[in-house]
Coordinates of C-alpha atoms and ligand atoms in Angstrom, one line a residue:
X1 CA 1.6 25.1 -3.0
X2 CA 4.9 26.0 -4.4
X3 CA 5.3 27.1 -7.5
X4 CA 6.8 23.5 -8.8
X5 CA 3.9 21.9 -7.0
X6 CA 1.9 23.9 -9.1
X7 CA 3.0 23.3 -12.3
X8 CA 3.7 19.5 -11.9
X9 CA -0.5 19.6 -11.1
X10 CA -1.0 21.4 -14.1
X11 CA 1.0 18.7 -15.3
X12 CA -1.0 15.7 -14.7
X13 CA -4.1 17.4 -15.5
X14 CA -2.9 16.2 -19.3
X15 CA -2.0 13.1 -19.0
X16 CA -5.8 11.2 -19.7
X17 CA -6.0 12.7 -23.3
X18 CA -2.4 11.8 -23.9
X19 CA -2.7 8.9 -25.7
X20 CA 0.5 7.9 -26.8
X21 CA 1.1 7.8 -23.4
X22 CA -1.8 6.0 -22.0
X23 CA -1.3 3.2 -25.1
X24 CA 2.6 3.0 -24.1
X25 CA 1.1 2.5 -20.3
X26 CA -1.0 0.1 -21.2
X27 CA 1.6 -2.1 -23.4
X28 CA 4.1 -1.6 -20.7
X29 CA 1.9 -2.7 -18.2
X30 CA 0.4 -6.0 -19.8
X31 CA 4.3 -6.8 -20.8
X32 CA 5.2 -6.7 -17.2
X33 CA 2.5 -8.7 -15.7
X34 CA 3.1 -11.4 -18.2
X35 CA 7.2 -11.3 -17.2
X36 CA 6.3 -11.2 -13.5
X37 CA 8.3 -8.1 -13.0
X38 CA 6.8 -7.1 -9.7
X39 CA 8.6 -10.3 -8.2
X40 CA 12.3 -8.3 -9.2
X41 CA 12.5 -6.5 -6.3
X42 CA 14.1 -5.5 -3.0
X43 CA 13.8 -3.2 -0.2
X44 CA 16.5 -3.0 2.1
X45 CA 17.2 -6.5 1.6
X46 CA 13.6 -8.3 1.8
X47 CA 12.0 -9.1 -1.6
X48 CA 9.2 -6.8 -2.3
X49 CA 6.6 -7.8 -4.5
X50 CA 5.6 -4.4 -6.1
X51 CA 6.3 -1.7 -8.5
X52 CA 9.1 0.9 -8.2
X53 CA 6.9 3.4 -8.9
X54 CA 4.0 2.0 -6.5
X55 CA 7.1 2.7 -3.9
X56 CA 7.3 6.1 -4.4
X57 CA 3.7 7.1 -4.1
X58 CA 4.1 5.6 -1.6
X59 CA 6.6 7.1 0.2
X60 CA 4.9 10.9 -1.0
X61 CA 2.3 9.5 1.5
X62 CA 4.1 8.6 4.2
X63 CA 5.7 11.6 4.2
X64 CA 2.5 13.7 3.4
X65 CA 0.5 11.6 6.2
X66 CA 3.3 11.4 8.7
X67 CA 1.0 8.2 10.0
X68 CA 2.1 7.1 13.9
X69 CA 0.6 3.3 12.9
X70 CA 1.1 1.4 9.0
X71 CA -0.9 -1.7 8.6
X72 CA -0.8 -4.5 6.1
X73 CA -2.6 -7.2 4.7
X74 CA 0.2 -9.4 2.9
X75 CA 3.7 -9.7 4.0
X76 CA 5.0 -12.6 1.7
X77 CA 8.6 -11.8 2.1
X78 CA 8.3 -9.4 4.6
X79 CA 9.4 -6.2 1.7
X80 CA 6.7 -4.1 2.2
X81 CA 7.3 -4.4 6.1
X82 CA 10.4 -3.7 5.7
X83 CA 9.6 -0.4 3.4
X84 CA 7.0 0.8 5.8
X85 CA 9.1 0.5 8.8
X86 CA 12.2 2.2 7.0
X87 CA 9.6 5.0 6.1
X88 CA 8.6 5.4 9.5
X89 CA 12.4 5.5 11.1
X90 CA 13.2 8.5 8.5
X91 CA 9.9 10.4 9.8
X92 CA 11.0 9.3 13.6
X93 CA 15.0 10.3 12.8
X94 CA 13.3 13.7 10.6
X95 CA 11.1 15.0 13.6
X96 CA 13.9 14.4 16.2
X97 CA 16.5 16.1 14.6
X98 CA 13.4 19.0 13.7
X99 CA 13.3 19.3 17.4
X100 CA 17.1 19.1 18.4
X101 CA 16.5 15.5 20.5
X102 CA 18.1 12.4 20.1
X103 CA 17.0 9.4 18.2
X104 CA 16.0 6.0 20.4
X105 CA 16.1 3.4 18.7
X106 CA 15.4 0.9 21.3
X107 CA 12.1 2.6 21.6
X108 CA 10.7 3.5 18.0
X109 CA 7.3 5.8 18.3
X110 CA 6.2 4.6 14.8
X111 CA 5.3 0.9 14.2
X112 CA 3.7 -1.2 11.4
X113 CA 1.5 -4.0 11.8
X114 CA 1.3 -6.9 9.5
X115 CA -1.2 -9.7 8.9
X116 CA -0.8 -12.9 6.9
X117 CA -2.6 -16.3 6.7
X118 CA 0.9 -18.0 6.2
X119 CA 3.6 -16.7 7.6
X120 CA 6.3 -18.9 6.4
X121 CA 9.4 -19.9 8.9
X122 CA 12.1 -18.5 7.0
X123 CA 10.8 -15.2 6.3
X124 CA 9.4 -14.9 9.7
X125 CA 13.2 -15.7 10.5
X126 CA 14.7 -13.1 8.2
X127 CA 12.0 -10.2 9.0
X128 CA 12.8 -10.8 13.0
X129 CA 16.5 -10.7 12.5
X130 CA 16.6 -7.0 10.5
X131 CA 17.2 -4.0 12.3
X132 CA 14.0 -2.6 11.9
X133 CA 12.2 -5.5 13.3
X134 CA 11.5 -3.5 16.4
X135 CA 8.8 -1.3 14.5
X136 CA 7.1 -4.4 13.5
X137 CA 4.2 -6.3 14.3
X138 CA 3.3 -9.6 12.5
X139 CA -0.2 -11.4 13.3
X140 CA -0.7 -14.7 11.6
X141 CA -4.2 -15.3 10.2
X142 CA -7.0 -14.5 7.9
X143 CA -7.1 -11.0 7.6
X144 CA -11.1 -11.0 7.2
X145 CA -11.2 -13.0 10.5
X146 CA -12.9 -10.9 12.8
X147 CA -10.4 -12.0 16.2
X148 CA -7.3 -11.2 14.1
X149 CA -9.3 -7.8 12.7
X150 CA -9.7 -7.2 16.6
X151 CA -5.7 -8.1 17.3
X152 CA -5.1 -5.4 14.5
X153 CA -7.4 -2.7 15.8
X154 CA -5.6 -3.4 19.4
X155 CA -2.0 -3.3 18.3
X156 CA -3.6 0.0 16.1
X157 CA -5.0 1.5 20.0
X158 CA -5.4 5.1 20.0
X159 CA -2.8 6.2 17.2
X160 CA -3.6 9.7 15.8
X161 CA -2.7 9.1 12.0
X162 CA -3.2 5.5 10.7
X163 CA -2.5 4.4 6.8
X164 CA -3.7 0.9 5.1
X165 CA -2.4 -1.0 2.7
X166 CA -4.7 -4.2 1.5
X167 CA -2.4 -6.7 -0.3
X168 CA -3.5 -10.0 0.2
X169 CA -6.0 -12.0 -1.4
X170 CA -7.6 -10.5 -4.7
X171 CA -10.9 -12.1 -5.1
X172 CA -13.8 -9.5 -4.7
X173 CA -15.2 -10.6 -1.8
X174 CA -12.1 -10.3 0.1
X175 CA -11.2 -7.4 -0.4
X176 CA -14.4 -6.0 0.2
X177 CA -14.3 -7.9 3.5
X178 CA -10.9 -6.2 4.3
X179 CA -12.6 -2.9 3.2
X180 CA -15.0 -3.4 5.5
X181 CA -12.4 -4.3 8.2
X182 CA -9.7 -2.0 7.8
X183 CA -10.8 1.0 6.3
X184 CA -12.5 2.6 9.3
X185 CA -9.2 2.3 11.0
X186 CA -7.5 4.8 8.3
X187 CA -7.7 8.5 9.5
X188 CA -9.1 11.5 8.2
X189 CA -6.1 12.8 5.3
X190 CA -4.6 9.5 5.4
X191 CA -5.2 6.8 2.6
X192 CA -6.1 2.9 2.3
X193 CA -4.3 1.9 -0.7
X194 CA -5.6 -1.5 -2.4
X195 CA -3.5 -3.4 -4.5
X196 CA -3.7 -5.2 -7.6
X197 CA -6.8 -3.4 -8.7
X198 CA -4.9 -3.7 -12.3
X199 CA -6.1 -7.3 -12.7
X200 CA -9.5 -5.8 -13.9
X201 CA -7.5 -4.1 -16.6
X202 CA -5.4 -7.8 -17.8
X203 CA -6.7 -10.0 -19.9
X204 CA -8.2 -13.3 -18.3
X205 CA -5.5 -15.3 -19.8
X206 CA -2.6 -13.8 -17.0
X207 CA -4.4 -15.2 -14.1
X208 CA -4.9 -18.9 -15.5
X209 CA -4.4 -20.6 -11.9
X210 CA -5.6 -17.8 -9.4
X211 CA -9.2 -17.3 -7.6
X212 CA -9.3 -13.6 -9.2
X213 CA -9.4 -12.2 -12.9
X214 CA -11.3 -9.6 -15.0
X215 CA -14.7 -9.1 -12.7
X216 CA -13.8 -10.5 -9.3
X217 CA -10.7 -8.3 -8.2
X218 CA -10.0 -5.6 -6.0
X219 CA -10.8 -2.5 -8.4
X220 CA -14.5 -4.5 -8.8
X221 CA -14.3 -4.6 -4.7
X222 CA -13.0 -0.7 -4.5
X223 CA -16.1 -0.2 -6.8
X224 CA -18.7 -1.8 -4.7
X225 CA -17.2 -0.2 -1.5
X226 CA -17.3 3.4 -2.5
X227 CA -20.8 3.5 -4.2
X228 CA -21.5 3.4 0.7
X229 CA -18.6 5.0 0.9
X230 CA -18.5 8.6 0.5
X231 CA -16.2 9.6 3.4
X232 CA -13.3 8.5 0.8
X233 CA -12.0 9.3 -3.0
X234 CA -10.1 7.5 -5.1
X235 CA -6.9 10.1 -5.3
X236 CA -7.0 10.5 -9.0
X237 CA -3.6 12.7 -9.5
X238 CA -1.7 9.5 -8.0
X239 CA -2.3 7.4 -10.8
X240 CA -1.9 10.2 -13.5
X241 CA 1.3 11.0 -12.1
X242 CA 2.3 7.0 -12.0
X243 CA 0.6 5.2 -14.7
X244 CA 2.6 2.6 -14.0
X245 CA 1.1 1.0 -11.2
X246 CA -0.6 -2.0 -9.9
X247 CA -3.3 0.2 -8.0
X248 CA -5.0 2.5 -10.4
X249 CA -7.9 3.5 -8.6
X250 CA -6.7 1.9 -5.4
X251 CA -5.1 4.8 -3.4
X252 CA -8.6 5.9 -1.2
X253 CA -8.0 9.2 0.6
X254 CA -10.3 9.7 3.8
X255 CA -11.6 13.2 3.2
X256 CA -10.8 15.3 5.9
Ligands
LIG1 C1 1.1 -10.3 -2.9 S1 1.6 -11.1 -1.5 C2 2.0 -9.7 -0.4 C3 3.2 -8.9 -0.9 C4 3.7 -7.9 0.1 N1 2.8 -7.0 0.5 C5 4.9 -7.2 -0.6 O1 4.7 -6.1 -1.1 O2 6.0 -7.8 -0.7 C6 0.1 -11.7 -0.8 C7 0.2 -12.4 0.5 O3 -1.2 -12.4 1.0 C8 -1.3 -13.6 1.8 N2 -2.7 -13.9 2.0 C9 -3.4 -14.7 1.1 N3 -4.7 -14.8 1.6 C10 -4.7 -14.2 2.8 C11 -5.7 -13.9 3.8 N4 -6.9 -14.5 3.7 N5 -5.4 -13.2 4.9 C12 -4.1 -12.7 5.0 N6 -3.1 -12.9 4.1 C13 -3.4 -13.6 3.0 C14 -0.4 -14.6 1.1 O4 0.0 -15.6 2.1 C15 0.8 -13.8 0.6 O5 1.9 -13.8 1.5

């Protein structure tokens, strides 16, 4: 560890008994659910329904993991496609140039794999015609399905390094389903990051029309999943060093 590294650890270590910061966190975060402002957002020109600081954590991990294989549950707009496929071309461009070859493009080693139960026409449209569309795989269906679980884990094959992110529906027993599904696919060092485990922190009244509130959302589902699951740990220094985040709790690192 550097000697930055060290101290930003140090750091985090803290930033539980900090309350002024933990009650600013928690306004902040309560605010911004209520104004919708994960639906702001763009990556590289696809709408990406997250937080900006979701998307770097997310990017330490890519970089950290150096996965071959990215999949999703939830495309929507295609954004988080979009930032996983960029992520991978910079890791593809970074270890070329490492080694003095150059970049093919036509034939991208890294890919992402994406699964949703609607796949609407025009984003399907828009996600086909970007220029990183060649990294990306879309499968329509349930994710919890077990024939489109078995298209993923085919289109996964035998990659070496394999990340996870579970954005799709937020009802308990769906993402326990998924964690059942997908997190044997993630690799030793690498994560399964679940999404939206914040709803357990909202009150009931921000999720008025939705099958998922307080008690029946993915942090309940991360919950029930690791009490079997000791292989992975909830990667505490991530949300210390975010705090604002719609996954507290939700990035699961495989232990090595
Ligand atoms: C929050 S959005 C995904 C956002 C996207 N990951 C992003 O960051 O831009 C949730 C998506 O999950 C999809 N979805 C809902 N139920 C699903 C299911 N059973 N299987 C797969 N996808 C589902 C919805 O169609 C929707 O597009």
């Amino acid at each position: 560890m550097t000697e930055f590294e060290e101290e930003s650890t140090a750091r985090l270590t803290d930033v539980p008994a900090n309350t002024a910061l933990q009650q600013a966190t928690a306004t902040f975060m309560q605010a911004s659910v209520a104004a919708q402002y994960s639906y702001n957002f763009f990556w590289l020109g696809r709408p990406i329904i997250q937080y900006p600081q979701d998307m770097v954590a997310f990017q330490e991990l890519v970089w950290k993991v150096r996965p071959d294989v990215i999949v999703e549950t939830g495309i929507a707009h295609g954004g988080s496609l979009i930032l996983s496929a960029s992520l991978l071309a910079m890791l593809d461009l970074c270890e070329a140039t490492e080694v003095g070859e150059m970049l093919d493009t036509r034939a991208p080693k890294r890919r992402v794999v994406g699964v949703d139960i609607d796949i609407r026409a025009h984003n399907r449209t828009a996600i086909e015609a970007h220029p990183l569309s060649n990294r990306i795989k879309m499968i329509e269906g349930s994710s919890i399905d077990e024939a489109i679980v078995a298209q993923v884990r085919t289109a996964v094959g035998d990659a070496k390094r394999v990340l996870v992110c579970l954005d799709s529906n937020h009802t308990h027993d769906h993402v326990l389903a998924e964690l059942k599904a997908y997190a044997p696919m993630v690799t030793s060092g690498s994560y399964c990051i679940v999404f939206d485990t914040l709803i357990e922190d909202m009150p009931a009244e921000e999720y008025p029309d939705r099958p998922w509130g307080p008690g029946d959302n993915p942090k309940t589902a991360v919950q029930a999943w690791l009490a079997d699951h000791p292989e992975f740990e909830i990667d505490k220094q991530i949300d210390h060093k975010l705090l604002i985040s719609v996954a507290p709790d939700g990035f699961l690192r495989r232990r090595s």
